[in-house]
Coordinates of C-alpha atoms in Angstrom, one line a residue:
Chain A
M168 CA 25.7 -6.6 -10.6
S169 CA 22.7 -4.8 -11.8
L170 CA 19.1 -6.0 -12.7
T171 CA 16.3 -4.6 -14.2
E172 CA 13.4 -4.0 -12.1
F173 CA 11.3 -6.6 -14.5
S174 CA 13.6 -9.2 -13.9
I175 CA 14.0 -8.7 -10.3
I176 CA 10.2 -8.7 -9.8
E177 CA 10.1 -12.1 -11.8
K178 CA 13.1 -13.7 -10.0
Y179 CA 12.2 -13.3 -6.5
F180 CA 8.8 -11.8 -5.9
H181 CA 6.6 -14.2 -8.4
Q182 CA 5.2 -17.0 -6.0
A183 CA 5.0 -19.4 -9.2
N184 CA 3.5 -22.3 -7.4
K185 CA 1.0 -20.1 -5.3
S186 CA -2.2 -18.9 -6.5
R187 CA -4.9 -18.7 -4.4
R188 CA -8.7 -19.2 -5.5
D189 CA -9.6 -15.6 -4.8
V190 CA -6.9 -14.4 -6.7
V191 CA -8.1 -13.6 -10.8
L192 CA -5.1 -11.8 -11.1
G193 CA -1.7 -11.6 -9.2
V194 CA 1.3 -9.5 -10.2
G195 CA 2.2 -8.3 -13.8
D196 CA -0.4 -6.0 -14.7
D197 CA -1.4 -2.7 -13.7
G198 CA -3.1 -3.7 -11.1
A199 CA -4.3 -7.1 -9.3
V200 CA -7.6 -8.7 -9.3
V201 CA -9.2 -10.0 -6.3
K202 CA -12.2 -11.3 -4.9
V203 CA -14.1 -11.2 -1.0
P204 CA -16.0 -14.0 -0.4
N205 CA -19.8 -13.2 0.5
G206 CA -20.4 -12.7 3.9
Y207 CA -17.0 -11.4 4.5
E208 CA -15.8 -8.0 5.0
L209 CA -12.1 -6.7 3.9
V210 CA -9.7 -5.5 6.3
I211 CA -6.7 -3.2 5.1
A212 CA -3.8 -2.4 7.1
M213 CA -0.7 -0.5 5.6
D214 CA 2.8 0.0 7.4
T215 CA 6.2 1.6 6.1
L216 CA 9.6 0.8 7.7
N217 CA 12.8 2.9 7.1
S218 CA 16.0 1.8 7.3
G219 CA 17.7 3.9 10.6
V220 CA 13.9 4.7 12.0
H221 CA 12.1 1.3 12.2
F222 CA 15.4 -0.9 12.1
P223 CA 18.7 -0.5 12.4
T224 CA 20.9 0.2 9.3
N225 CA 22.7 -2.9 9.6
T226 CA 19.5 -5.2 9.9
K227 CA 19.9 -8.3 7.9
P228 CA 17.9 -8.2 4.7
Y229 CA 15.7 -11.7 5.9
D230 CA 14.6 -9.7 9.2
I231 CA 13.8 -6.8 7.4
G232 CA 11.6 -8.4 5.0
Y233 CA 10.2 -10.6 7.7
K234 CA 9.3 -7.8 9.9
S235 CA 7.6 -5.5 7.0
V236 CA 5.1 -8.4 6.8
A237 CA 4.7 -9.1 10.6
V238 CA 3.7 -6.0 11.8
N239 CA 1.1 -6.0 8.8
L240 CA -0.4 -9.1 9.9
S241 CA -0.2 -8.0 13.3
D242 CA -2.3 -5.1 12.5
L243 CA -5.1 -7.3 10.8
A244 CA -4.6 -9.8 14.0
A245 CA -5.9 -6.9 16.1
M246 CA -8.9 -6.7 14.1
G247 CA -9.7 -10.8 14.2
A248 CA -9.0 -10.8 10.1
E249 CA -8.0 -13.8 8.5
P250 CA -4.7 -12.7 6.1
A251 CA -5.4 -13.3 2.3
W252 CA -3.2 -11.1 0.3
I253 CA -0.1 -8.5 0.3
T254 CA 1.4 -6.1 -1.7
L255 CA 4.6 -4.5 -1.4
S256 CA 6.6 -1.8 -2.4
L257 CA 10.7 -1.7 -1.8
S258 CA 12.8 1.4 -2.4
M259 CA 16.5 0.7 -2.2
P260 CA 19.3 2.7 -3.2
Q261 CA 20.3 -0.4 -6.0
A262 CA 19.5 -3.5 -6.8
E263 CA 22.1 -6.4 -4.9
E264 CA 20.4 -9.7 -6.0
K265 CA 21.9 -11.3 -2.6
W266 CA 20.2 -8.6 -0.9
I267 CA 16.6 -8.8 -2.5
K268 CA 17.0 -12.9 -2.6
D269 CA 17.3 -12.7 1.6
F270 CA 14.8 -10.1 2.0
S271 CA 11.8 -11.9 -0.1
A272 CA 13.0 -15.3 1.7
G273 CA 12.1 -13.3 4.8
V274 CA 8.7 -11.7 3.2
F275 CA 7.7 -15.6 1.8
A276 CA 8.2 -17.3 5.4
L277 CA 5.4 -15.6 6.7
L278 CA 3.1 -15.3 3.8
E279 CA 3.4 -19.4 3.4
K280 CA 2.7 -20.0 7.1
Y281 CA -0.7 -18.0 6.5
D282 CA -1.4 -19.3 2.8
A283 CA -0.9 -15.3 2.2
Q284 CA -0.3 -14.5 -1.7
L285 CA 1.9 -11.6 -2.9
I286 CA -0.5 -10.4 -5.3
G287 CA 1.4 -7.0 -6.8
G288 CA 3.6 -3.9 -5.4
D289 CA 6.4 -1.6 -6.8
T290 CA 10.2 -1.7 -6.7
T291 CA 11.6 1.6 -7.1
Q292 CA 15.4 3.4 -6.7
G293 CA 15.4 5.6 -3.6
S294 CA 16.5 5.4 0.1
L295 CA 16.0 1.8 1.8
S296 CA 12.2 1.7 2.6
V297 CA 9.3 -1.2 2.4
T298 CA 5.7 -0.4 2.6
V299 CA 3.4 -3.7 3.3
Q300 CA -0.5 -3.6 2.7
A301 CA -2.1 -6.7 4.1
H302 CA -5.3 -7.5 3.3
G303 CA -7.6 -10.0 5.3
F304 CA -11.1 -11.3 5.7
V305 CA -13.5 -11.2 8.8
P306 CA -17.1 -11.9 8.8
E307 CA -19.5 -9.0 8.4
G308 CA -19.6 -6.7 11.2
K309 CA -17.2 -8.7 13.3
A310 CA -14.1 -6.7 13.0
L311 CA -12.4 -6.3 16.2
Q312 CA -12.2 -2.5 16.8
R313 CA -10.4 -0.1 19.3
S314 CA -13.6 1.3 20.0
G315 CA -16.1 -1.2 21.8
A316 CA -14.4 -1.4 25.8
K317 CA -17.0 -0.5 28.2
P318 CA -16.4 0.1 32.0
G319 CA -15.9 -3.7 34.0
D320 CA -14.3 -5.4 31.0
A321 CA -11.1 -7.2 31.7
V322 CA -8.3 -6.0 30.1
Y323 CA -6.0 -8.9 28.6
V324 CA -2.6 -9.2 27.0
T325 CA -1.4 -11.9 24.7
G326 CA 2.7 -13.5 25.1
S327 CA 5.1 -11.2 27.1
L328 CA 5.6 -7.7 27.2
G329 CA 9.0 -6.0 26.7
G330 CA 11.3 -8.6 25.1
A331 CA 11.8 -6.3 21.8
G332 CA 12.6 -3.3 23.9
L333 CA 15.2 -5.0 25.7
A334 CA 17.1 -6.2 22.2
L335 CA 16.6 -2.6 21.1
S336 CA 18.2 -1.5 24.2
Q337 CA 21.0 -3.9 24.9
Q338 CA 23.4 -5.9 22.5
N339 CA 24.2 -9.7 23.4
V340 CA 20.8 -10.6 24.9
P341 CA 19.7 -14.2 24.8
S342 CA 18.4 -15.3 21.4
P343 CA 14.5 -15.9 22.4
I344 CA 14.6 -12.3 23.6
L345 CA 16.3 -10.9 20.4
Q346 CA 13.6 -13.7 18.3
K347 CA 11.0 -11.1 20.1
L348 CA 12.6 -8.3 18.2
T349 CA 13.6 -10.0 14.8
H350 CA 10.7 -12.5 14.4
P351 CA 8.0 -11.2 15.9
Q352 CA 4.6 -13.4 15.9
P353 CA 1.8 -11.9 14.7
R354 CA -1.1 -13.2 16.9
I355 CA -3.5 -14.1 14.1
N356 CA -5.2 -17.0 15.7
V357 CA -5.8 -15.4 18.9
G358 CA -7.6 -12.5 16.9
I359 CA -9.5 -15.1 15.1
L360 CA -10.9 -16.5 18.1
L361 CA -11.7 -13.4 19.8
R362 CA -14.3 -12.4 17.1
Y363 CA -16.9 -13.2 19.1
I364 CA -15.4 -12.8 22.5
A365 CA -13.3 -9.5 22.9
S366 CA -15.2 -5.8 22.9
A367 CA -11.7 -4.1 21.7
A368 CA -8.4 -4.9 20.5
I369 CA -5.1 -3.3 19.3
D370 CA -1.6 -4.6 18.5
I371 CA 1.1 -3.4 20.7
S372 CA 3.5 -1.8 18.4
D373 CA 4.5 2.0 20.6
G374 CA 4.1 0.0 24.0
L375 CA 1.5 -1.0 26.4
A376 CA 0.5 2.2 28.0
A377 CA 0.8 4.2 24.7
D378 CA -1.5 1.6 23.0
L379 CA -3.9 0.7 25.8
N380 CA -4.6 4.4 25.8
H381 CA -6.0 4.4 22.5
I382 CA -8.5 1.6 22.9
L383 CA -9.3 3.5 26.2
E384 CA -9.5 7.2 23.9
K385 CA -11.6 5.6 21.1
S386 CA -14.0 3.9 23.7
G387 CA -14.2 6.9 26.2
V388 CA -13.0 4.9 29.1
G389 CA -10.3 4.6 31.5
A390 CA -8.4 1.6 33.0
V391 CA -6.7 0.2 36.2
V392 CA -3.7 -2.0 35.5
N393 CA -2.0 -4.0 38.2
V394 CA 1.6 -4.3 36.9
E395 CA 2.5 -7.1 38.9
D396 CA 0.4 -9.0 36.7
L397 CA 2.2 -7.8 33.4
P398 CA 3.6 -10.9 31.8
M399 CA 7.2 -10.4 31.1
P400 CA 10.1 -12.7 29.4
A401 CA 11.6 -15.5 31.8
E402 CA 15.0 -13.8 31.3
F403 CA 13.6 -10.2 32.7
K404 CA 14.0 -11.8 36.3
K405 CA 17.2 -10.8 35.8
L406 CA 17.0 -7.0 35.4
D407 CA 15.5 -4.6 38.4
E408 CA 12.2 -4.3 38.7
D409 CA 12.0 -0.8 37.9
Q410 CA 13.8 -1.6 34.5
A411 CA 11.6 -4.4 33.8
L412 CA 8.4 -2.7 34.3
H413 CA 9.5 0.1 32.3
L414 CA 10.1 -1.8 29.1
A415 CA 7.0 -4.1 29.6
L416 CA 4.9 -0.8 30.1
T417 CA 6.7 1.3 27.5
A418 CA 8.9 -0.4 24.8
G419 CA 7.2 -0.9 21.5
D420 CA 7.6 -3.6 18.9
D421 CA 7.1 -6.7 20.8
Y422 CA 3.7 -7.3 18.4
E423 CA 1.5 -8.6 21.3
L424 CA -2.1 -7.9 20.9
C425 CA -3.9 -6.2 24.0
F426 CA -7.7 -6.6 24.1
T427 CA -10.9 -6.1 26.6
V428 CA -13.3 -8.8 27.1
P429 CA -16.7 -8.3 28.8
Q430 CA -17.2 -9.9 32.2
S431 CA -20.2 -12.1 30.3
N432 CA -17.6 -13.4 27.9
L433 CA -14.9 -14.5 30.6
D434 CA -16.2 -18.0 30.4
A435 CA -16.1 -18.3 26.7
L436 CA -12.5 -17.0 26.5
E437 CA -11.7 -19.5 29.4
K438 CA -13.2 -22.3 26.7
I439 CA -10.6 -21.0 23.8
K440 CA -7.7 -20.7 25.9
E441 CA -6.4 -24.2 25.1
K442 CA -6.9 -23.4 21.0
L443 CA -4.7 -20.3 21.6
D444 CA -1.1 -20.7 20.4
C445 CA 0.0 -18.5 22.9
P446 CA -0.7 -17.6 26.4
V447 CA -3.0 -14.7 27.6
T448 CA -2.9 -12.7 30.9
R449 CA -5.7 -10.6 32.3
I450 CA -4.1 -7.5 33.7
G451 CA -6.6 -4.9 34.7
V452 CA -10.1 -3.6 34.3
V453 CA -11.7 -1.1 32.3
T454 CA -13.3 1.8 34.6
S455 CA -15.1 4.9 33.7
L456 CA -12.7 7.1 34.8
N457 CA -11.4 8.2 31.5
Q458 CA -7.4 7.4 32.9
L459 CA -4.9 4.9 32.3
Q460 CA -3.6 4.2 36.3
F461 CA -0.8 1.6 36.9
Q462 CA -1.0 -0.2 40.4
Y463 CA 0.9 -2.1 42.5
G464 CA -0.8 -5.4 43.9
D465 CA -1.4 -3.4 47.2
G466 CA -3.2 -0.5 45.0
S467 CA -0.2 2.2 45.7
E468 CA 0.2 3.9 42.2
Y469 CA 3.2 3.1 39.6
V470 CA 4.4 6.0 37.7
I471 CA 6.1 5.7 34.6
A472 CA 8.3 8.4 33.2
K473 CA 7.4 8.3 29.4
K474 CA 5.1 6.7 26.9
G475 CA 5.8 5.2 24.0
Y476 CA 7.5 6.3 20.6
Q477 CA 5.8 8.7 18.8
H478 CA 7.1 10.0 14.9
F479 CA 7.7 14.0 14.9
S480 CA 7.0 14.4 18.8
S481 CA 8.1 17.8 20.0
Chain P
M1 CA 7.2 23.5 14.1
S2 CA 6.6 20.3 15.4
L3 CA 3.1 17.8 15.2
T4 CA 3.0 14.8 16.3
E5 CA 1.9 11.8 14.1
F6 CA -1.3 11.5 15.5
S7 CA -2.2 15.4 15.3
I8 CA -1.0 15.3 11.6
I9 CA -3.3 12.3 10.6
E10 CA -6.2 14.2 12.7
K11 CA -5.8 17.4 10.8
Y12 CA -4.9 17.2 7.3
F13 CA -6.0 13.5 6.6
H14 CA -9.2 12.9 7.9
Q15 CA -12.1 13.6 5.2
A16 CA -14.5 14.2 8.1
N17 CA -17.4 15.0 5.9
K18 CA -16.7 12.1 3.8
S19 CA -18.0 8.4 4.1
R20 CA -18.9 6.1 1.2
R21 CA -21.3 3.7 2.4
D22 CA -18.5 0.7 1.5
V23 CA -16.6 2.3 3.8
V24 CA -17.4 0.2 7.4
L25 CA -14.2 1.7 9.3
G26 CA -11.8 4.4 7.8
V27 CA -8.9 6.1 9.4
G28 CA -8.0 5.5 12.8
D29 CA -8.2 1.9 13.5
D30 CA -5.6 -0.8 13.2
G31 CA -7.0 -1.4 9.8
A32 CA -9.7 0.0 7.4
V33 CA -13.3 -2.4 7.0
V34 CA -14.7 -1.9 3.7
K35 CA -17.1 -4.1 1.6
V36 CA -17.3 -5.1 -2.1
P37 CA -20.1 -4.8 -3.8
N38 CA -22.1 -8.5 -4.9
G39 CA -21.1 -9.2 -8.9
Y40 CA -17.6 -6.9 -8.5
E41 CA -14.1 -8.0 -8.4
L42 CA -11.6 -5.9 -6.5
V43 CA -8.6 -4.0 -8.7
I44 CA -5.8 -3.0 -6.4
A45 CA -2.4 -0.8 -7.6
M46 CA 0.2 0.3 -5.7
D47 CA 2.9 2.9 -6.9
T48 CA 5.6 4.7 -4.9
L49 CA 7.0 8.1 -5.9
N50 CA 10.2 8.9 -4.3
S51 CA 12.2 12.3 -4.1
G52 CA 14.6 13.2 -7.1
V53 CA 13.8 9.8 -8.6
H54 CA 10.1 10.3 -9.8
F55 CA 9.9 14.0 -9.0
P56 CA 12.4 16.4 -9.0
T57 CA 13.3 17.9 -5.5
N58 CA 11.8 21.0 -5.6
T59 CA 8.3 20.1 -6.7
K60 CA 5.5 21.8 -5.1
P61 CA 3.7 19.3 -2.3
Y62 CA 0.1 20.1 -4.0
D63 CA 2.0 18.4 -7.3
I64 CA 3.5 15.7 -5.5
G65 CA -0.1 14.6 -3.6
Y66 CA -1.9 15.0 -7.1
K67 CA 0.5 12.8 -8.9
S68 CA 1.0 10.3 -6.5
V69 CA -2.6 9.7 -6.8
A70 CA -3.2 10.1 -10.2
V71 CA -0.5 7.5 -11.1
N72 CA -2.2 4.9 -9.4
L73 CA -5.9 5.8 -10.5
S74 CA -4.0 5.8 -14.0
D75 CA -3.9 1.9 -13.2
L76 CA -7.2 1.4 -12.0
A77 CA -8.2 3.3 -15.2
A78 CA -6.1 0.7 -17.8
M79 CA -8.0 -2.3 -16.1
G80 CA -11.4 -0.7 -16.4
A81 CA -11.8 -0.2 -12.5
E82 CA -14.1 2.8 -10.9
P83 CA -11.9 4.1 -8.1
A84 CA -13.4 3.7 -4.2
W85 CA -11.0 4.0 -1.7
I86 CA -7.1 4.8 -1.4
T87 CA -4.4 4.2 1.4
L88 CA -1.2 6.5 1.9
S89 CA 2.0 6.0 3.4
L90 CA 3.9 9.4 3.7
S91 CA 7.4 9.2 4.7
M92 CA 8.8 12.5 5.4
P93 CA 12.2 14.4 7.1
Q94 CA 10.2 16.3 9.3
A95 CA 6.7 17.4 9.9
E96 CA 6.0 20.7 8.1
E97 CA 2.5 21.7 8.6
K98 CA 2.4 24.3 5.7
W99 CA 3.7 21.3 3.5
I100 CA 1.4 18.8 4.7
K101 CA -1.6 20.8 4.3
D102 CA -0.7 21.7 0.7
F103 CA 0.7 17.5 -0.2
S104 CA -2.9 17.0 1.3
A105 CA -5.1 19.1 -0.8
G106 CA -3.2 17.5 -3.8
V107 CA -4.2 14.3 -2.7
F108 CA -7.9 15.3 -2.0
A109 CA -8.5 17.3 -5.5
L110 CA -8.2 13.9 -7.2
L111 CA -10.2 12.0 -4.3
E112 CA -12.9 14.2 -4.4
K113 CA -13.4 14.4 -8.2
Y114 CA -13.6 10.6 -8.3
D115 CA -15.7 10.2 -5.1
A116 CA -12.9 8.1 -3.4
Q117 CA -12.3 7.8 0.0
L118 CA -8.6 8.2 1.8
I119 CA -9.2 5.0 4.2
G120 CA -5.5 4.5 6.2
G121 CA -2.0 4.3 6.1
D122 CA 1.3 5.4 7.4
T123 CA 3.0 8.9 8.2
T124 CA 6.9 8.0 9.0
Q125 CA 10.0 9.8 9.6
G126 CA 12.3 9.2 6.5
S127 CA 13.6 10.5 3.3
L128 CA 10.5 12.0 1.3
S129 CA 8.4 9.0 -0.5
V130 CA 4.9 8.6 -1.0
T131 CA 3.3 5.2 -1.3
V132 CA -0.4 5.0 -2.5
Q133 CA -2.7 2.1 -3.0
A134 CA -5.7 2.8 -4.9
H135 CA -8.8 -0.1 -5.0
G136 CA -11.3 0.1 -7.6
F137 CA -14.4 -2.1 -8.9
V138 CA -14.8 -3.7 -11.8
P139 CA -17.5 -6.0 -13.2
E140 CA -16.8 -10.2 -12.6
G141 CA -14.3 -11.1 -15.1
K142 CA -14.2 -7.7 -17.3
A143 CA -11.2 -6.3 -15.8
L144 CA -9.1 -5.1 -18.8
Q145 CA -5.6 -6.9 -18.8
R146 CA -2.7 -6.7 -20.8
S147 CA -2.7 -10.4 -22.5
G148 CA -5.8 -10.2 -24.4
A149 CA -4.5 -8.5 -27.6
K150 CA -5.2 -10.6 -30.6
P151 CA -3.4 -9.9 -34.5
G152 CA -5.9 -8.2 -36.5
D153 CA -6.9 -5.8 -33.2
A154 CA -6.4 -2.0 -33.6
V155 CA -4.1 -0.1 -31.3
Y156 CA -5.5 3.2 -30.0
V157 CA -4.0 5.5 -27.6
T158 CA -6.2 8.5 -25.4
G159 CA -5.3 12.2 -25.6
S160 CA -1.7 13.1 -26.9
L161 CA 2.0 11.7 -26.3
G162 CA 5.0 13.2 -25.2
G163 CA 4.0 16.2 -23.4
A164 CA 5.1 15.4 -20.1
G165 CA 8.2 14.1 -21.8
L166 CA 8.7 17.7 -23.0
A167 CA 8.0 19.4 -19.8
L168 CA 10.8 17.0 -18.2
S169 CA 13.4 17.9 -20.5
Q170 CA 13.1 21.6 -20.8
Q171 CA 12.2 24.9 -18.8
N172 CA 9.7 27.4 -19.6
V173 CA 7.2 25.1 -21.6
P174 CA 3.9 26.3 -22.0
S175 CA 1.3 25.9 -19.5
P176 CA -0.7 23.1 -21.2
I177 CA 2.4 21.1 -21.7
L178 CA 3.6 21.9 -18.2
Q179 CA 0.3 20.4 -16.8
K180 CA 0.6 17.0 -18.7
L181 CA 3.6 16.5 -16.4
T182 CA 2.3 18.1 -12.9
H183 CA -1.2 17.5 -13.3
P184 CA -2.2 14.0 -15.6
Q185 CA -5.6 13.3 -16.1
P186 CA -6.2 9.5 -14.8
R187 CA -8.5 8.0 -17.9
I188 CA -11.0 6.6 -15.5
N189 CA -13.9 7.2 -18.0
V190 CA -12.4 5.8 -20.6
G191 CA -11.4 2.4 -18.7
I192 CA -14.8 2.3 -17.6
L193 CA -16.0 2.9 -21.1
L194 CA -13.7 0.0 -22.7
R195 CA -14.4 -2.7 -20.2
Y196 CA -16.7 -4.5 -23.2
I197 CA -15.0 -3.1 -26.3
A198 CA -11.1 -3.4 -25.9
S199 CA -9.2 -6.8 -25.8
A200 CA -6.1 -5.1 -23.5
A201 CA -5.0 -1.9 -21.9
I202 CA -2.2 -0.5 -20.3
D203 CA -1.3 2.8 -18.9
I204 CA 1.7 4.6 -20.4
S205 CA 4.1 5.5 -17.8
D206 CA 7.6 4.4 -19.0
G207 CA 6.9 5.7 -22.9
L208 CA 4.4 4.2 -25.8
A209 CA 7.4 1.9 -26.9
A210 CA 7.8 0.1 -24.0
D211 CA 4.5 0.0 -22.7
L212 CA 2.9 -1.4 -25.5
N213 CA 5.5 -4.1 -25.5
H214 CA 4.5 -5.4 -22.6
I215 CA 0.9 -6.2 -24.0
L216 CA 2.5 -7.7 -26.4
E217 CA 4.7 -9.7 -24.5
K218 CA 1.8 -10.4 -22.3
S219 CA -0.3 -11.5 -25.2
G220 CA 2.3 -13.1 -27.3
V221 CA 1.5 -11.0 -30.4
G222 CA 3.2 -7.7 -32.1
A223 CA 2.3 -4.7 -33.9
V224 CA 3.2 -2.4 -36.2
V225 CA 2.4 1.2 -35.3
N226 CA 2.3 4.5 -38.1
V227 CA 4.4 7.4 -36.7
E228 CA 2.5 9.8 -38.3
D229 CA -0.9 8.7 -36.7
L230 CA 0.7 9.7 -33.0
P231 CA -1.5 12.4 -31.4
M232 CA 0.8 15.1 -30.1
P233 CA 0.0 18.3 -28.3
A234 CA -0.3 21.3 -30.8
E235 CA 2.9 22.8 -29.3
F236 CA 4.8 19.8 -30.7
K237 CA 4.2 21.6 -34.6
K238 CA 7.3 23.9 -33.3
L239 CA 9.6 21.1 -32.4
D240 CA 11.5 18.9 -35.4
E241 CA 10.2 15.9 -36.3
D242 CA 12.6 13.5 -34.8
Q243 CA 12.4 15.2 -31.7
A244 CA 8.8 15.0 -31.4
L245 CA 8.5 11.3 -32.6
H246 CA 11.2 10.5 -30.1
L247 CA 9.3 12.1 -27.4
A248 CA 6.1 10.6 -28.3
L249 CA 7.5 7.1 -28.5
T250 CA 9.7 7.0 -25.5
A251 CA 8.8 9.8 -22.9
G252 CA 7.0 8.7 -19.7
D253 CA 4.8 10.2 -17.4
D254 CA 1.8 11.0 -19.8
Y255 CA -0.2 8.5 -18.1
E256 CA -2.7 7.9 -21.7
L257 CA -4.1 4.7 -21.8
C258 CA -2.8 2.3 -25.0
F259 CA -5.8 -0.6 -25.7
T260 CA -6.2 -2.9 -28.4
V261 CA -10.0 -3.3 -29.9
P262 CA -10.9 -6.0 -31.9
Q263 CA -12.2 -5.4 -35.3
S264 CA -15.7 -6.7 -34.3
N265 CA -15.7 -4.1 -31.6
L266 CA -14.6 -1.0 -33.6
D267 CA -18.8 0.0 -34.8
A268 CA -19.1 -0.1 -30.5
L269 CA -15.6 2.0 -30.4
E270 CA -17.4 4.5 -32.6
K271 CA -20.5 4.8 -30.8
I272 CA -18.9 5.6 -27.0
K273 CA -16.4 8.2 -28.4
E274 CA -18.9 10.9 -27.8
K275 CA -18.9 10.0 -24.0
L276 CA -15.4 9.6 -24.0
D277 CA -13.7 13.0 -22.0
C278 CA -10.7 12.9 -24.4
P279 CA -10.2 12.0 -27.7
V280 CA -8.4 8.2 -28.6
T281 CA -6.8 7.9 -31.9
R282 CA -5.9 4.7 -33.6
I283 CA -2.3 4.3 -34.3
G284 CA -1.7 0.8 -35.5
V285 CA -2.3 -3.0 -35.6
V286 CA -1.8 -5.9 -33.6
T287 CA 0.3 -8.7 -35.8
S288 CA 1.1 -12.0 -35.1
L289 CA 5.3 -11.3 -35.8
N290 CA 6.0 -11.0 -31.8
Q291 CA 7.8 -7.3 -32.6
L292 CA 7.0 -4.2 -32.7
Q293 CA 7.4 -1.8 -35.3
F294 CA 7.4 1.4 -36.5
Q295 CA 6.6 2.8 -39.8
Y296 CA 5.9 6.1 -41.5
G297 CA 2.7 6.2 -43.4
D298 CA 4.8 5.1 -46.7
G299 CA 5.5 1.7 -45.0
S300 CA 9.6 2.7 -44.4
E301 CA 10.6 1.8 -40.8
Y302 CA 11.3 4.2 -38.5
V303 CA 13.8 3.4 -35.9
I304 CA 13.6 4.6 -32.1
A305 CA 17.3 5.3 -30.2
K306 CA 16.1 3.9 -26.6
K307 CA 13.2 2.5 -25.0
G308 CA 11.5 4.1 -21.9
Y309 CA 12.9 4.4 -18.4
Q310 CA 13.7 1.3 -16.2
H311 CA 14.7 1.5 -12.7
F312 CA 18.3 -0.3 -12.1
S313 CA 18.7 -0.8 -15.8
S314 CA 22.6 -1.9 -16.4

């Protein structure tokens, strides 16, 4: 079937019964008009997912919609921001109503969970590609940045590492592992509670080694990580140790948070742990050595063969 | 040659010597952090341009960069907003340094003109596609919307109509006509000055007939347009009248503004005309008839064969 751009937008992308008080004007004009509350700054994150690059061409439309929002909310989480609005640009070769219906269901599943509103965007003809921009609030001066880690800070990660990578590399993985890939949970709640506790944070999209390195480079520091402390999915017990560690350190797509906490805030972190909706695990310490080292518990070095995925790398 | 994603961003998309005071954190973290001034609302517009759909595959990279920003600033203009920041997602099959250099020059040409800053985005592998989101400020409650036109309001357009359409349909057009297509001028100055004068506004991306119709539908009104009053490029005198009118009414890509002005504000419009950086021309009047009619000066009807471009239309 064939639909015009306007009827697609009307039918599947209007949230008729959704209107945040800070949205003056939503979908349907040349632009959206919104308000940022006094005392807050606006955090903005934009990520694009292309078919065949960021997800397999046979991915379900619901999962594409879900993930295109999840990866952006994950960026907000890493900044300590509370989600408010998203915009969405959807390019597709043709407009199939069933596909669009399922895709939009995936988008709205996450938006409704976080009381966020779709306020605008674009639908165009082209190769299948989704760009989402997420907008969130953070109290003035309280955004978590990559640049704040200091020697002596403890290094933490949320949840477990490597599950999405295993699901990408193997078929017929157990359902909890597949969920890590298809329906990652943005760590919004953790990010908000870390605003006054963490010194630096990032979300793990390209693998722990690559993403922790971003914190270290921006902060001008190094770190030692104990690979025996890495939290991994229960199903990883069936893997040999080297495969498990390699996935946990280098596989992307988990969308967990990696963050650093000054020693003076460790008590505060303990106190908020019960409010967190996922475990957090201490995996290492920030050093002044300007390099990232991986060790076993006995102090011997663990060497990883390669780092996370980079587009256009030679 | 081959470049990593990070080196591309560093080399061509950092504005090292550019930092607006309302940008707390720009390119280089999980998200940007920005401030909206007190008393202002934020206007957000997002448009995607796909190669082979929105621009010919042989379009110069500078022109793609320029236009991807221009069409979004044009949306801000239609809302009466002053540009502040953009985010940019660029998908491309491979990273060619010369292409990226020229593309970014087109992007920054417009940003510098309007003192706007690139604060974030994404670069990914995929079919050539550019998504830009533009962010601007408007005083609280003063955004120009499509829905405010009332019977009796005068209908105006900026600049001239049809030039971009002629350049799209013919090769070897005169340079001023080609410029209309490749380097449209967002009518920012006009939009800002119309905040307290116009009752409704839209930018003309899909042709005057289609876009004026959006104002009429959102406002629940109609309009009569005198086709003999339509402003057209000087070069259109060489065309036969029907071809010229058809282009002026139905061709897209001019990115002029169409706006309506209550009779009580016509004097105010006259007074600001000398401050405008382009002509504005009265072309008709809003009616209560719920339809858009085109007439010659003698009152006889002009009928157009088809309306503006719609993606996915059947």
